[in-house]
CSV table of N, CA and C in Angstrom, one decimal:
chain,number,residue,atom,x,y,z
H,1,PHE,N,0.8,-1.2,0.0
H,1,PHE,CA,0.0,0.0,0.0
H,1,PHE,C,0.9,1.3,0.0
H,2,SER,N,1.9,1.3,0.8
H,2,SER,CA,2.9,2.4,0.9
H,2,SER,C,3.5,2.8,-0.5
H,3,VAL,N,3.9,1.7,-1.2
H,3,VAL,CA,4.5,2.0,-2.5
H,3,VAL,C,3.4,2.6,-3.5
H,4,PHE,N,2.2,2.0,-3.4
H,4,PHE,CA,1.2,2.6,-4.3
H,4,PHE,C,0.9,4.0,-3.9
H,5,TYR,N,0.8,4.4,-2.6
H,5,TYR,CA,0.6,5.7,-2.2
H,5,TYR,C,1.6,6.7,-2.7
H,6,LEU,N,2.9,6.3,-2.6
H,6,LEU,CA,4.0,7.1,-3.0
H,6,LEU,C,4.0,7.3,-4.5
H,7,LEU,N,3.6,6.3,-5.3
H,7,LEU,CA,3.5,6.4,-6.7
H,7,LEU,C,2.4,7.3,-7.1
H,8,ALA,N,1.3,7.3,-6.4
H,8,ALA,CA,0.1,8.1,-6.8
H,8,ALA,C,0.3,9.5,-6.4
H,9,THR,N,0.9,9.8,-5.2
H,9,THR,CA,1.0,11.2,-4.8
H,9,THR,C,2.3,11.8,-5.1
H,10,GLY,N,3.4,11.0,-5.4
H,10,GLY,CA,4.7,11.6,-5.7
H,10,GLY,C,4.9,12.2,-7.1
H,11,CYS,N,3.9,12.1,-7.9
H,11,CYS,CA,4.1,12.6,-9.3
H,11,CYS,C,4.2,14.1,-9.4
H,12,PHE,N,3.7,14.8,-8.4
H,12,PHE,CA,3.8,16.3,-8.5
H,12,PHE,C,5.2,16.7,-8.3
H,13,PHE,N,6.1,15.9,-7.8
H,13,PHE,CA,7.5,16.2,-7.7
H,13,PHE,C,8.2,16.4,-9.0
H,14,PHE,N,7.6,15.8,-10.0
H,14,PHE,CA,8.2,15.9,-11.4
H,14,PHE,C,7.5,16.8,-12.3
H,15,GLU,N,6.5,17.5,-11.8
H,15,GLU,CA,5.7,18.5,-12.7
H,15,GLU,C,6.6,19.7,-12.9
H,16,GLU,N,6.5,20.2,-14.1
H,16,GLU,CA,7.3,21.4,-14.4
H,16,GLU,C,6.5,22.7,-14.2
H,17,THR,N,7.1,23.6,-13.5
H,17,THR,CA,6.5,24.9,-13.3
H,17,THR,C,6.9,25.8,-14.3
H,18,LYS,N,6.0,26.4,-15.0
H,18,LYS,CA,6.3,27.4,-16.1
H,18,LYS,C,5.9,28.8,-15.7
H,19,VAL,N,6.8,29.7,-15.9
H,19,VAL,CA,6.5,31.1,-15.7
H,19,VAL,C,6.4,31.8,-17.0
H,20,SER,N,5.3,32.6,-17.2
H,20,SER,CA,5.1,33.2,-18.5
H,20,SER,C,6.1,34.3,-18.7
H,21,GLN,N,6.3,34.6,-20.0
H,21,GLN,CA,7.3,35.7,-20.4
H,21,GLN,C,6.8,37.0,-19.8
H,22,ALA,N,5.5,37.3,-19.7
H,22,ALA,CA,4.9,38.5,-19.1
H,22,ALA,C,5.3,38.6,-17.7
H,23,GLU,N,5.2,37.5,-16.9
H,23,GLU,CA,5.5,37.5,-15.5
H,23,GLU,C,7.0,37.7,-15.3
H,24,ILE,N,7.8,37.2,-16.1
H,24,ILE,CA,9.3,37.4,-16.0
H,24,ILE,C,9.6,38.9,-16.3
H,25,LYS,N,8.9,39.4,-17.3
H,25,LYS,CA,9.2,40.8,-17.7
H,25,LYS,C,8.7,41.7,-16.5
H,26,LYS,N,7.5,41.4,-16.0
H,26,LYS,CA,7.0,42.2,-14.9
H,26,LYS,C,7.9,42.2,-13.7
H,27,SER,N,8.4,41.0,-13.3
H,27,SER,CA,9.3,40.8,-12.2
H,27,SER,C,10.6,41.5,-12.4
H,28,SER,N,11.1,41.6,-13.6
H,28,SER,CA,12.4,42.1,-13.8
H,28,SER,C,12.4,43.6,-14.2
H,29,SER,N,11.2,44.2,-14.4
H,29,SER,CA,11.1,45.6,-14.7
H,29,SER,C,11.4,46.4,-13.5
H,30,TRP,N,12.0,47.6,-13.7
H,30,TRP,CA,12.4,48.4,-12.6
H,30,TRP,C,11.1,49.0,-11.9
H,31,ASN,N,11.1,49.1,-10.6
H,31,ASN,CA,10.0,49.7,-9.9
H,31,ASN,C,10.5,50.5,-8.8
H,32,GLU,N,9.6,51.3,-8.2
H,32,GLU,CA,10.0,52.3,-7.1
H,32,GLU,C,10.6,51.6,-5.9
H,33,ALA,N,10.3,50.3,-5.7
H,33,ALA,CA,10.9,49.7,-4.5
H,33,ALA,C,12.4,49.2,-4.7
H,34,ASP,N,12.8,49.2,-6.0
H,34,ASP,CA,14.2,48.8,-6.3
H,34,ASP,C,15.2,49.9,-5.8
H,35,GLN,N,16.3,49.4,-5.5
H,35,GLN,CA,17.4,50.3,-5.0
H,35,GLN,C,18.3,50.8,-6.2
H,36,PRO,N,18.3,52.1,-6.5
H,36,PRO,CA,19.1,52.6,-7.6
H,36,PRO,C,20.6,52.5,-7.2
H,37,PRO,N,21.5,52.7,-8.2
H,37,PRO,CA,22.9,52.7,-7.8
H,37,PRO,C,23.1,54.0,-6.9
H,38,SER,N,24.2,54.0,-6.2
H,38,SER,CA,24.4,55.1,-5.2
H,38,SER,C,25.9,55.2,-4.9
H,39,PHE,N,26.2,56.3,-4.2
H,39,PHE,CA,27.5,56.5,-3.6
H,39,PHE,C,27.3,56.6,-2.1
H,40,GLU,N,28.3,56.4,-1.3
H,40,GLU,CA,28.2,56.5,0.2
H,40,GLU,C,27.5,57.7,0.7
H,41,PRO,N,27.8,58.9,0.2
H,41,PRO,CA,27.1,60.1,0.7
H,41,PRO,C,25.6,60.2,0.4
H,42,CYS,N,25.2,59.4,-0.6
H,42,CYS,CA,23.8,59.4,-1.0
H,42,CYS,C,23.0,58.2,-0.4
H,43,ALA,N,23.7,57.3,0.2
H,43,ALA,CA,23.0,56.0,0.5
H,43,ALA,C,21.9,56.1,1.6
H,44,ASP,N,22.0,57.0,2.5
H,44,ASP,CA,20.9,57.1,3.5
H,44,ASP,C,19.8,58.0,3.2
H,45,LEU,N,19.7,58.5,2.0
H,45,LEU,CA,18.7,59.4,1.6
H,45,LEU,C,17.5,58.6,1.1
H,46,ASP,N,16.3,59.3,1.0
H,46,ASP,CA,15.1,58.6,0.4
H,46,ASP,C,15.4,58.3,-1.1
H,47,MET,N,14.7,57.4,-1.7
H,47,MET,CA,14.9,56.9,-3.0
H,47,MET,C,15.0,58.0,-4.1
H,48,GLU,N,14.1,58.9,-4.1
H,48,GLU,CA,14.1,60.0,-5.1
H,48,GLU,C,15.3,60.9,-4.9
H,49,THR,N,15.5,61.3,-3.7
H,49,THR,CA,16.7,62.2,-3.4
H,49,THR,C,18.0,61.4,-3.7
H,50,GLN,N,18.0,60.1,-3.4
H,50,GLN,CA,19.2,59.3,-3.6
H,50,GLN,C,19.6,59.3,-5.1
H,51,TRP,N,18.6,59.2,-6.0
H,51,TRP,CA,18.9,59.2,-7.4
H,51,TRP,C,19.4,60.5,-7.9
H,52,THR,N,18.8,61.6,-7.4
H,52,THR,CA,19.3,63.0,-7.7
H,52,THR,C,20.7,63.2,-7.2
H,53,CYS,N,21.0,62.7,-6.0
H,53,CYS,CA,22.3,62.8,-5.4
H,53,CYS,C,23.3,62.0,-6.3
H,54,PHE,N,22.9,60.8,-6.7
H,54,PHE,CA,23.8,59.9,-7.5
H,54,PHE,C,24.1,60.7,-8.8
H,55,GLU,N,23.1,61.2,-9.5
H,55,GLU,CA,23.4,61.9,-10.8
H,55,GLU,C,24.2,63.1,-10.6
H,56,SER,N,24.0,63.8,-9.5
H,56,SER,CA,24.8,65.0,-9.1
H,56,SER,C,26.3,64.6,-8.9
H,57,GLU,N,26.5,63.5,-8.2
H,57,GLU,CA,27.9,63.0,-8.0
H,57,GLU,C,28.6,62.6,-9.3
H,58,VAL,N,27.9,61.9,-10.2
H,58,VAL,CA,28.4,61.5,-11.5
H,58,VAL,C,28.7,62.8,-12.3
H,59,SER,N,27.8,63.7,-12.4
H,59,SER,CA,28.0,65.0,-13.1
H,59,SER,C,29.2,65.8,-12.6
H,60,GLY,N,29.2,65.8,-11.3
H,60,GLY,CA,30.3,66.6,-10.6
H,60,GLY,C,31.7,66.0,-10.9
H,61,ALA,N,31.8,64.6,-10.9
H,61,ALA,CA,33.0,64.0,-11.2
H,61,ALA,C,33.4,64.1,-12.7
H,62,MET,N,32.4,64.1,-13.5
H,62,MET,CA,32.7,64.3,-15.0
H,62,MET,C,33.2,65.8,-15.2
H,63,ARG,N,32.5,66.7,-14.6
H,63,ARG,CA,32.9,68.1,-14.7
H,63,ARG,C,34.3,68.3,-14.2
H,64,LEU,N,34.6,67.8,-13.1
H,64,LEU,CA,36.0,67.9,-12.5
H,64,LEU,C,37.0,67.3,-13.4
H,65,TYR,N,36.7,66.1,-14.1
H,65,TYR,CA,37.6,65.5,-15.0
H,65,TYR,C,37.9,66.5,-16.1
H,66,PHE,N,36.9,67.1,-16.7
H,66,PHE,CA,37.1,68.0,-17.9
H,66,PHE,C,37.7,69.4,-17.4
H,67,GLU,N,37.5,69.8,-16.2
H,67,GLU,CA,38.2,71.0,-15.7
H,67,GLU,C,39.7,70.7,-15.6
H,68,ASN,N,40.1,69.5,-15.2
H,68,ASN,CA,41.5,69.1,-15.1
H,68,ASN,C,42.1,68.7,-16.4
H,69,ASN,N,41.3,68.4,-17.4
H,69,ASN,CA,41.7,67.9,-18.7
H,69,ASN,C,40.9,68.7,-19.8
H,70,PRO,N,41.2,70.0,-19.9
H,70,PRO,CA,40.3,70.8,-20.8
H,70,PRO,C,40.4,70.3,-22.3
H,71,LEU,N,39.3,70.5,-23.0
H,71,LEU,CA,39.2,70.1,-24.4
H,71,LEU,C,39.6,71.3,-25.2
H,72,THR,N,40.3,71.1,-26.3
H,72,THR,CA,40.6,72.2,-27.2
H,72,THR,C,40.1,72.0,-28.6
H,73,SER,N,39.9,73.1,-29.3
H,73,SER,CA,39.4,73.1,-30.7
H,73,SER,C,39.9,74.3,-31.4
H,74,GLN,N,39.5,74.4,-32.7
H,74,GLN,CA,39.9,75.6,-33.5
H,74,GLN,C,39.1,76.8,-33.1
H,75,GLN,N,38.0,76.6,-32.5
H,75,GLN,CA,37.1,77.7,-32.1
H,75,GLN,C,36.4,77.4,-30.8
H,76,SER,N,35.9,78.4,-30.1
H,76,SER,CA,35.2,78.2,-28.9
H,76,SER,C,33.9,77.4,-29.2
H,77,LEU,N,33.7,76.4,-28.4
H,77,LEU,CA,32.5,75.6,-28.6
H,77,LEU,C,31.9,75.3,-27.2
H,78,GLU,N,30.6,75.2,-27.2
H,78,GLU,CA,29.9,74.8,-26.0
H,78,GLU,C,28.6,74.2,-26.5
H,79,GLU,N,28.4,72.9,-26.1
H,79,GLU,CA,27.3,72.2,-26.6
H,79,GLU,C,27.0,71.0,-25.6
H,80,GLU,N,25.7,70.8,-25.4
H,80,GLU,CA,25.2,69.7,-24.6
H,80,GLU,C,25.1,68.4,-25.4
H,81,ILE,N,25.7,67.3,-24.8
H,81,ILE,CA,25.5,66.0,-25.5
H,81,ILE,C,24.8,65.1,-24.4
H,82,ASN,N,24.3,64.0,-24.9
H,82,ASN,CA,23.8,63.0,-24.0
H,82,ASN,C,24.6,61.7,-24.1
H,83,ILE,N,24.9,61.2,-22.9
H,83,ILE,CA,25.7,60.0,-22.9
H,83,ILE,C,24.9,58.9,-22.2
H,84,SER,N,25.1,57.7,-22.6
H,84,SER,CA,24.4,56.5,-22.0
H,84,SER,C,25.5,55.8,-21.2
H,85,LEU,N,25.3,55.7,-19.9
H,85,LEU,CA,26.2,55.0,-19.0
H,85,LEU,C,25.6,53.7,-18.5
H,86,ILE,N,26.4,52.8,-18.2
H,86,ILE,CA,26.0,51.5,-17.6
H,86,ILE,C,26.8,51.4,-16.2
H,87,VAL,N,26.0,51.1,-15.2
H,87,VAL,CA,26.7,50.8,-13.9
H,87,VAL,C,26.5,49.3,-13.8
H,88,ASN,N,27.6,48.5,-13.8
H,88,ASN,CA,27.4,47.1,-13.7
H,88,ASN,C,27.2,46.5,-12.3
H,89,LYS,N,27.1,45.2,-12.2
H,89,LYS,CA,26.7,44.6,-10.9
H,89,LYS,C,27.7,44.8,-9.8
H,90,GLU,N,28.9,45.2,-10.2
H,90,GLU,CA,30.0,45.5,-9.2
H,90,GLU,C,30.1,47.0,-8.9
H,91,GLY,N,29.4,47.8,-9.7
H,91,GLY,CA,29.4,49.3,-9.4
H,91,GLY,C,30.3,50.0,-10.3
H,92,TYR,N,30.9,49.4,-11.3
H,92,TYR,CA,31.8,50.1,-12.2
H,92,TYR,C,31.0,50.6,-13.4
H,93,PHE,N,31.5,51.8,-13.9
H,93,PHE,CA,30.8,52.5,-15.0
H,93,PHE,C,31.4,52.2,-16.3
H,94,THR,N,30.6,52.2,-17.4
H,94,THR,CA,31.0,52.0,-18.8
H,94,THR,C,30.2,53.0,-19.6
H,95,LEU,N,30.9,53.6,-20.5
H,95,LEU,CA,30.3,54.5,-21.5
H,95,LEU,C,29.7,53.6,-22.6
H,96,GLU,N,28.4,53.6,-22.8
H,96,GLU,CA,27.8,52.7,-23.8
H,96,GLU,C,27.7,53.5,-25.1
H,97,GLU,N,27.3,54.8,-25.0
H,97,GLU,CA,27.0,55.6,-26.2
H,97,GLU,C,27.1,57.0,-25.9
H,98,ALA,N,27.6,57.8,-26.8
H,98,ALA,CA,27.6,59.3,-26.7
H,98,ALA,C,27.0,59.9,-28.0
H,99,LEU,N,26.0,60.6,-27.8
H,99,LEU,CA,25.4,61.3,-29.0
H,99,LEU,C,26.1,62.6,-29.2
H,100,ILE,N,27.0,62.6,-30.1
H,100,ILE,CA,27.9,63.8,-30.4
H,100,ILE,C,27.6,64.4,-31.8
H,101,SER,N,27.4,65.7,-31.8
H,101,SER,CA,27.1,66.3,-33.1
H,101,SER,C,28.3,66.3,-34.0
H,102,ASN,N,28.1,66.5,-35.3
H,102,ASN,CA,29.3,66.5,-36.2
H,102,ASN,C,30.2,67.7,-35.9
H,103,VAL,N,29.6,68.8,-35.5
H,103,VAL,CA,30.4,70.0,-35.2
H,103,VAL,C,31.4,69.7,-34.1
H,104,LEU,N,30.9,69.1,-33.0
H,104,LEU,CA,31.9,68.7,-31.9
H,104,LEU,C,32.8,67.6,-32.4
H,105,ARG,N,32.3,66.6,-33.1
H,105,ARG,CA,33.2,65.5,-33.5
H,105,ARG,C,34.3,66.0,-34.4
H,106,ASN,N,34.0,66.9,-35.3
H,106,ASN,CA,35.0,67.4,-36.3
H,106,ASN,C,35.9,68.5,-35.7
H,107,ASN,N,35.5,69.1,-34.6
H,107,ASN,CA,36.3,70.3,-34.1
H,107,ASN,C,37.0,70.0,-32.8
H,108,VAL,N,36.6,69.0,-32.1
H,108,VAL,CA,37.3,68.8,-30.8
H,108,VAL,C,38.1,67.5,-30.9
H,109,ASP,N,39.4,67.7,-30.9
H,109,ASP,CA,40.3,66.5,-31.0
H,109,ASP,C,40.2,65.6,-29.8
H,110,GLY,N,40.1,64.4,-30.0
H,110,GLY,CA,40.1,63.4,-28.9
H,110,GLY,C,38.9,63.4,-28.0
H,111,LEU,N,37.8,63.9,-28.5
H,111,LEU,CA,36.6,64.0,-27.6
H,111,LEU,C,36.1,62.6,-27.1
H,112,GLU,N,36.0,61.7,-28.1
H,112,GLU,CA,35.5,60.4,-27.7
H,112,GLU,C,36.5,59.7,-26.7
H,113,ASP,N,37.8,59.8,-26.9
H,113,ASP,CA,38.7,59.3,-26.0
H,113,ASP,C,38.6,59.9,-24.6
H,114,ALA,N,38.4,61.2,-24.6
H,114,ALA,CA,38.3,62.0,-23.3
H,114,ALA,C,37.0,61.5,-22.6
H,115,LEU,N,35.9,61.3,-23.3
H,115,LEU,CA,34.7,60.8,-22.7
H,115,LEU,C,34.9,59.4,-22.0
H,116,TYR,N,35.6,58.5,-22.8
H,116,TYR,CA,35.9,57.2,-22.2
H,116,TYR,C,36.8,57.3,-21.0
H,117,ASP,N,37.8,58.2,-21.0
H,117,ASP,CA,38.7,58.4,-19.9
H,117,ASP,C,37.9,59.0,-18.7
H,118,ALA,N,37.0,59.9,-19.0
H,118,ALA,CA,36.3,60.5,-17.9
H,118,ALA,C,35.4,59.5,-17.2
H,119,VAL,N,34.7,58.7,-18.0
H,119,VAL,CA,33.9,57.6,-17.4
H,119,VAL,C,34.7,56.6,-16.6
H,120,ALA,N,35.9,56.3,-17.2
H,120,ALA,CA,36.8,55.3,-16.5
H,120,ALA,C,37.3,55.9,-15.1
H,121,SER,N,37.3,57.2,-15.0
H,121,SER,CA,37.8,57.8,-13.8
H,121,SER,C,36.7,57.9,-12.7
H,122,LEU,N,35.5,57.6,-13.0
H,122,LEU,CA,34.4,57.7,-12.1
H,122,LEU,C,34.6,56.8,-10.9
H,123,PRO,N,34.3,57.2,-9.7
H,123,PRO,CA,34.5,56.3,-8.6
H,123,PRO,C,33.5,55.1,-8.6
H,124,LYS,N,33.9,54.0,-8.0
H,124,LYS,CA,33.1,52.9,-8.0
H,124,LYS,C,31.8,53.2,-7.2
H,125,ALA,N,30.7,52.8,-7.7
H,125,ALA,CA,29.4,53.1,-7.0
H,125,ALA,C,28.9,51.9,-6.3
H,126,LEU,N,27.9,52.1,-5.5
H,126,LEU,CA,27.2,51.0,-4.9
H,126,LEU,C,26.2,50.5,-6.0
H,127,PRO,N,26.2,49.3,-6.4
H,127,PRO,CA,25.3,48.9,-7.5
H,127,PRO,C,23.9,48.9,-7.2
H,128,ALA,N,23.1,49.0,-8.3
H,128,ALA,CA,21.6,48.9,-8.1
H,128,ALA,C,21.2,47.5,-7.6
H,129,ILE,N,20.1,47.5,-6.9
H,129,ILE,CA,19.7,46.2,-6.3
H,129,ILE,C,18.2,46.0,-6.7
H,130,LYS,N,18.0,44.9,-7.3
H,130,LYS,CA,16.6,44.5,-7.7
H,130,LYS,C,16.0,43.8,-6.4
H,131,THR,N,15.2,44.6,-5.7
H,131,THR,CA,14.8,44.2,-4.4
H,131,THR,C,14.0,42.9,-4.3
H,132,ASN,N,13.2,42.6,-5.3
H,132,ASN,CA,12.4,41.4,-5.2
H,132,ASN,C,13.2,40.1,-5.3
H,133,VAL,N,14.5,40.2,-5.7
H,133,VAL,CA,15.4,39.0,-5.6
H,133,VAL,C,16.6,39.3,-4.8
H,134,GLY,N,16.8,40.6,-4.4
H,134,GLY,CA,17.9,40.9,-3.5
H,134,GLY,C,19.3,40.8,-4.1
H,135,GLU,N,19.4,41.0,-5.4
H,135,GLU,CA,20.6,40.8,-6.1
H,135,GLU,C,21.0,42.1,-6.8
H,136,PRO,N,22.3,42.4,-6.9
H,136,PRO,CA,22.8,43.5,-7.7
H,136,PRO,C,22.5,43.3,-9.2
H,137,VAL,N,22.1,44.4,-9.8
H,137,VAL,CA,21.8,44.3,-11.3
H,137,VAL,C,22.5,45.4,-12.0
H,138,GLU,N,22.7,45.2,-13.3
H,138,GLU,CA,23.3,46.3,-14.2
H,138,GLU,C,22.2,47.2,-14.5
H,139,ILE,N,22.5,48.5,-14.6
H,139,ILE,CA,21.5,49.5,-14.9
H,139,ILE,C,22.1,50.5,-15.9
H,140,LYS,N,21.3,51.0,-16.8
H,140,LYS,CA,21.7,51.9,-17.8
H,140,LYS,C,20.9,53.2,-17.6
H,141,PHE,N,21.6,54.3,-17.8
H,141,PHE,CA,20.9,55.6,-17.6
H,141,PHE,C,21.5,56.6,-18.5
H,142,GLN,N,20.8,57.7,-18.8
H,142,GLN,CA,21.2,58.8,-19.7
H,142,GLN,C,21.7,59.9,-18.8
H,143,LEU,N,22.7,60.6,-19.3
H,143,LEU,CA,23.2,61.8,-18.6
H,143,LEU,C,23.5,62.9,-19.5
H,144,PRO,N,22.9,64.1,-19.4
H,144,PRO,CA,23.3,65.2,-20.2
H,144,PRO,C,24.7,65.7,-19.8
H,145,LEU,N,25.5,66.2,-20.7
H,145,LEU,CA,26.8,66.6,-20.3
H,145,LEU,C,27.2,67.8,-21.2
H,146,LEU,N,27.6,68.9,-20.6
H,146,LEU,CA,27.9,70.1,-21.3
H,146,LEU,C,29.4,70.0,-21.7
H,147,ILE,N,29.6,70.1,-23.0
H,147,ILE,CA,31.0,70.0,-23.5
H,147,ILE,C,31.4,71.4,-23.9
H,148,GLN,N,32.6,71.9,-23.3
H,148,GLN,CA,33.1,73.1,-23.6
H,148,GLN,C,34.6,72.9,-24.2
H,149,ALA,N,34.9,73.6,-25.2
H,149,ALA,CA,36.2,73.5,-25.8
H,149,ALA,C,36.7,74.9,-26.2
H,150,ALA,N,37.9,75.2,-25.9
H,150,ALA,CA,38.5,76.6,-26.2
H,150,ALA,C,39.6,76.4,-27.3
H,151,PRO,N,39.8,77.5,-28.0
H,151,PRO,CA,40.9,77.5,-29.0
H,151,PRO,C,42.2,77.3,-28.3
H,152,VAL,N,43.1,76.7,-29.0
H,152,VAL,CA,44.5,76.4,-28.5
H,152,VAL,C,45.2,77.8,-28.5
H,153,SER,N,45.8,78.1,-27.4
H,153,SER,CA,46.6,79.4,-27.3
H,153,SER,C,47.9,79.2,-27.9
H,154,LYS,N,48.4,80.2,-28.6
H,154,LYS,CA,49.7,80.1,-29.2
H,154,LYS,C,50.7,81.0,-28.5
């Protein structure tokens, strides 16, 4: 009887549980409860202020990089560009894309290299956390950046 009972009731151990693509997408989509990437000075702030603080820290570090490594061109230029940054699961930054006008591209020597170097110089962040699974996740965000270049002095 015991063997028959185990055979009859034990089948559910082998049933496959399927999760729909919609459920996976919903669970992995970013929501207000998820922890954005941060830096130590921003970590104890509420979520909305924390994100603003994070962006401010990144912008400030980028601005400082370009103040210490000024860009040069044949003419004075000032233009806002948008860059796409990734913060990986370990908190390191990568430049994914920079939307640069032809005017800047053609007149500012080494702009793309300078952008990669500026991003590489960013301090390590606290990674974003997907709270429903408690795991660090990679996150991508856009950042406007004011590019200024001055003519080379002779």
